[in-house]
PDB file of C-alpha atoms in Angstrom:
ATOM      1  CA  MET A 234     -10.754  62.082 -31.378  1.00 41.00           C
ATOM      2  CA  ASN A 235     -10.617  58.950 -33.477  1.00 44.00           C
ATOM      3  CA  SER A 236      -8.977  55.677 -32.481  1.00 44.00           C
ATOM      4  CA  ALA A 237      -6.004  56.295 -34.791  1.00 44.00           C
ATOM      5  CA  ASN A 238      -5.069  59.333 -32.708  1.00 43.00           C
ATOM      6  CA  ILE A 239      -5.303  57.361 -29.485  1.00 45.00           C
ATOM      7  CA  ILE A 240      -3.077  54.557 -30.761  1.00 47.00           C
ATOM      8  CA  GLY A 241      -0.676  56.959 -32.460  1.00 47.00           C
ATOM      9  CA  ASP A 242      -0.235  59.105 -29.370  1.00 47.00           C
ATOM     10  CA  MET A 243       0.501  56.773 -26.458  1.00 44.00           C
ATOM     11  CA  LYS A 244       0.131  59.470 -23.824  1.00 51.00           C
ATOM     12  CA  TYR A 245      -3.605  58.781 -23.799  1.00 48.00           C
ATOM     13  CA  LEU A 246      -3.056  55.124 -22.831  1.00 53.00           C
ATOM     14  CA  GLU A 247      -0.887  55.215 -19.730  1.00 81.00           C
ATOM     15  CA  LYS A 248      -2.127  52.088 -17.940  1.00 90.00           C
ATOM     16  CA  ILE A 249      -4.597  49.415 -18.921  1.00 92.00           C
ATOM     17  CA  VAL A 250      -6.167  46.273 -17.479  1.00 93.00           C
ATOM     18  CA  LEU A 251      -6.371  43.305 -19.822  1.00 94.00           C
ATOM     19  CA  ASP A 252      -9.138  40.780 -19.807  1.00 96.00           C
ATOM     20  CA  THR A 253      -7.946  37.190 -19.978  1.00 97.00           C
ATOM     21  CA  ASN A 254      -9.270  36.747 -23.512  1.00 97.00           C
ATOM     22  CA  ILE A 255      -6.658  39.219 -24.775  1.00 96.00           C
ATOM     23  CA  LEU A 256      -3.839  37.013 -23.490  1.00 96.00           C
ATOM     24  CA  VAL A 257      -5.495  33.925 -24.945  1.00 97.00           C
ATOM     25  CA  SER A 258      -5.830  35.612 -28.341  1.00 97.00           C
ATOM     26  CA  ALA A 259      -2.241  36.853 -28.242  1.00 97.00           C
ATOM     27  CA  LEU A 260      -0.934  33.357 -27.587  1.00 96.00           C
ATOM     28  CA  ARG A 261      -3.066  31.802 -30.305  1.00 95.00           C
ATOM     29  CA  SER A 262      -2.101  34.216 -33.080  1.00 94.00           C
ATOM     30  CA  SER A 263       0.844  36.521 -33.668  1.00 94.00           C
ATOM     31  CA  ILE A 264      -0.915  38.497 -36.398  1.00 95.00           C
ATOM     32  CA  GLY A 265      -3.862  39.990 -34.478  1.00 93.00           C
ATOM     33  CA  PRO A 266      -4.366  43.131 -32.440  1.00 96.00           C
ATOM     34  CA  SER A 267      -4.074  41.239 -29.126  1.00 96.00           C
ATOM     35  CA  PHE A 268      -0.525  40.159 -29.949  1.00 96.00           C
ATOM     36  CA  ALA A 269       0.326  43.676 -31.085  1.00 96.00           C
ATOM     37  CA  LEU A 270      -1.012  45.080 -27.803  1.00 95.00           C
ATOM     38  CA  MET A 271       1.128  42.643 -25.826  1.00 95.00           C
ATOM     39  CA  GLN A 272       4.187  43.771 -27.784  1.00 95.00           C
ATOM     40  CA  ILE A 273       3.385  47.404 -26.960  1.00 93.00           C
ATOM     41  CA  ILE A 274       3.178  46.482 -23.265  1.00 93.00           C
ATOM     42  CA  ARG A 275       6.458  44.521 -23.409  1.00 92.00           C
ATOM     43  CA  ALA A 276       8.097  47.544 -25.077  1.00 92.00           C
ATOM     44  CA  GLY A 277       7.034  49.697 -22.130  1.00 89.00           C
ATOM     45  CA  LYS A 278       4.844  52.023 -24.160  1.00 90.00           C
ATOM     46  CA  ILE A 279       1.754  51.167 -22.111  1.00 90.00           C
ATOM     47  CA  GLY A 280       1.622  50.125 -18.478  1.00 90.00           C
ATOM     48  CA  MET A 281      -0.485  47.172 -17.397  1.00 94.00           C
ATOM     49  CA  CYS A 282      -2.356  47.021 -14.093  1.00 94.00           C
ATOM     50  CA  CYS A 283      -3.285  43.709 -12.541  1.00 95.00           C
ATOM     51  CA  SER A 284      -4.537  42.400  -9.196  1.00 94.00           C
ATOM     52  CA  PRO A 285      -3.243  39.116  -7.761  1.00 94.00           C
ATOM     53  CA  ALA A 286      -6.663  37.546  -8.377  1.00 93.00           C
ATOM     54  CA  LEU A 287      -6.618  38.538 -12.058  1.00 95.00           C
ATOM     55  CA  PHE A 288      -3.064  37.254 -12.474  1.00 97.00           C
ATOM     56  CA  LEU A 289      -4.137  33.908 -11.010  1.00 96.00           C
ATOM     57  CA  GLU A 290      -7.009  33.862 -13.501  1.00 97.00           C
ATOM     58  CA  TYR A 291      -4.524  34.410 -16.329  1.00 98.00           C
ATOM     59  CA  GLU A 292      -2.527  31.436 -15.099  1.00 97.00           C
ATOM     60  CA  ASP A 293      -5.562  29.201 -14.621  1.00 98.00           C
ATOM     61  CA  VAL A 294      -7.004  29.882 -18.058  1.00 97.00           C
ATOM     62  CA  LEU A 295      -3.741  29.771 -20.001  1.00 97.00           C
ATOM     63  CA  LYS A 296      -2.758  26.433 -18.434  1.00 98.00           C
ATOM     64  CA  ARG A 297      -5.992  24.671 -19.325  1.00 97.00           C
ATOM     65  CA  PRO A 298      -5.308  21.652 -21.537  1.00 97.00           C
ATOM     66  CA  GLU A 299      -7.412  22.983 -24.414  1.00 97.00           C
ATOM     67  CA  GLN A 300      -5.534  26.302 -24.345  1.00 96.00           C
ATOM     68  CA  LEU A 301      -2.147  24.630 -24.259  1.00 97.00           C
ATOM     69  CA  GLN A 302      -3.110  22.449 -27.190  1.00 97.00           C
ATOM     70  CA  ALA A 303      -4.493  25.373 -29.211  1.00 95.00           C
ATOM     71  CA  CYS A 304      -1.363  27.439 -28.587  1.00 94.00           C
ATOM     72  CA  GLY A 305       1.075  24.538 -28.983  1.00 95.00           C
ATOM     73  CA  LEU A 306       2.742  25.410 -25.687  1.00 96.00           C
ATOM     74  CA  LEU A 307       3.737  23.601 -22.503  1.00 96.00           C
ATOM     75  CA  GLN A 308       2.872  24.645 -18.957  1.00 97.00           C
ATOM     76  CA  SER A 309       6.521  25.643 -18.485  1.00 97.00           C
ATOM     77  CA  ASP A 310       6.182  27.954 -21.515  1.00 97.00           C
ATOM     78  CA  ILE A 311       3.182  29.609 -19.871  1.00 97.00           C
ATOM     79  CA  ASP A 312       5.206  30.024 -16.657  1.00 97.00           C
ATOM     80  CA  ASP A 313       7.922  31.806 -18.658  1.00 97.00           C
ATOM     81  CA  ILE A 314       5.402  34.026 -20.439  1.00 96.00           C
ATOM     82  CA  LEU A 315       3.682  34.963 -17.166  1.00 96.00           C
ATOM     83  CA  ALA A 316       7.025  35.659 -15.483  1.00 96.00           C
ATOM     84  CA  ASP A 317       7.919  38.037 -18.319  1.00 94.00           C
ATOM     85  CA  LEU A 318       4.496  39.637 -18.163  1.00 94.00           C
ATOM     86  CA  ALA A 319       4.827  40.138 -14.414  1.00 94.00           C
ATOM     87  CA  LEU A 320       7.827  42.379 -15.055  1.00 93.00           C
ATOM     88  CA  HIS A 321       5.517  44.840 -16.854  1.00 91.00           C
ATOM     89  CA  ILE A 322       2.636  44.839 -14.367  1.00 93.00           C
ATOM     90  CA  HIS A 323       1.750  47.621 -11.950  1.00 92.00           C
ATOM     91  CA  PRO A 324       0.172  45.659  -9.085  1.00 92.00           C
ATOM     92  CA  ILE A 325      -3.123  46.899  -7.754  1.00 91.00           C
ATOM     93  CA  SER A 326      -5.376  45.729  -4.964  1.00 88.00           C
ATOM     94  CA  THR A 327      -9.108  45.617  -5.212  1.00 82.00           C
ATOM     95  CA  HIS A 328     -11.463  46.933  -2.553  1.00 79.00           C
ATOM     96  CA  TYR A 329     -15.055  45.872  -2.429  1.00 75.00           C
ATOM     97  CA  GLN A 330     -17.873  47.835  -0.853  1.00 74.00           C
ATOM     98  CA  TRP A 331     -21.021  46.050   0.091  1.00 75.00           C
ATOM     99  CA  ARG A 332     -24.216  47.964  -0.546  1.00 71.00           C
TER     100      ARG A 332
END
């Protein structure tokens, strides 16, 4: 199966976890694949899983001064973006096993 089939048929991508760099890329450019992926999530075509720790990482990274400057956004804009994103998240908890 090639990647075109996976993207074209959303049933193969029910829920995903996004690394923080995807959000950073989506906020920096509206013409790349990261932005397109965020639009697919916002449209409800793909679910997004996230732990509280990962969500806090999103907030920490996106609110860094260099990120805000690169995106041309304010901290309040990031709060609004994260609040909207939270509506589309399936919360998960992580469990660690020590070996």
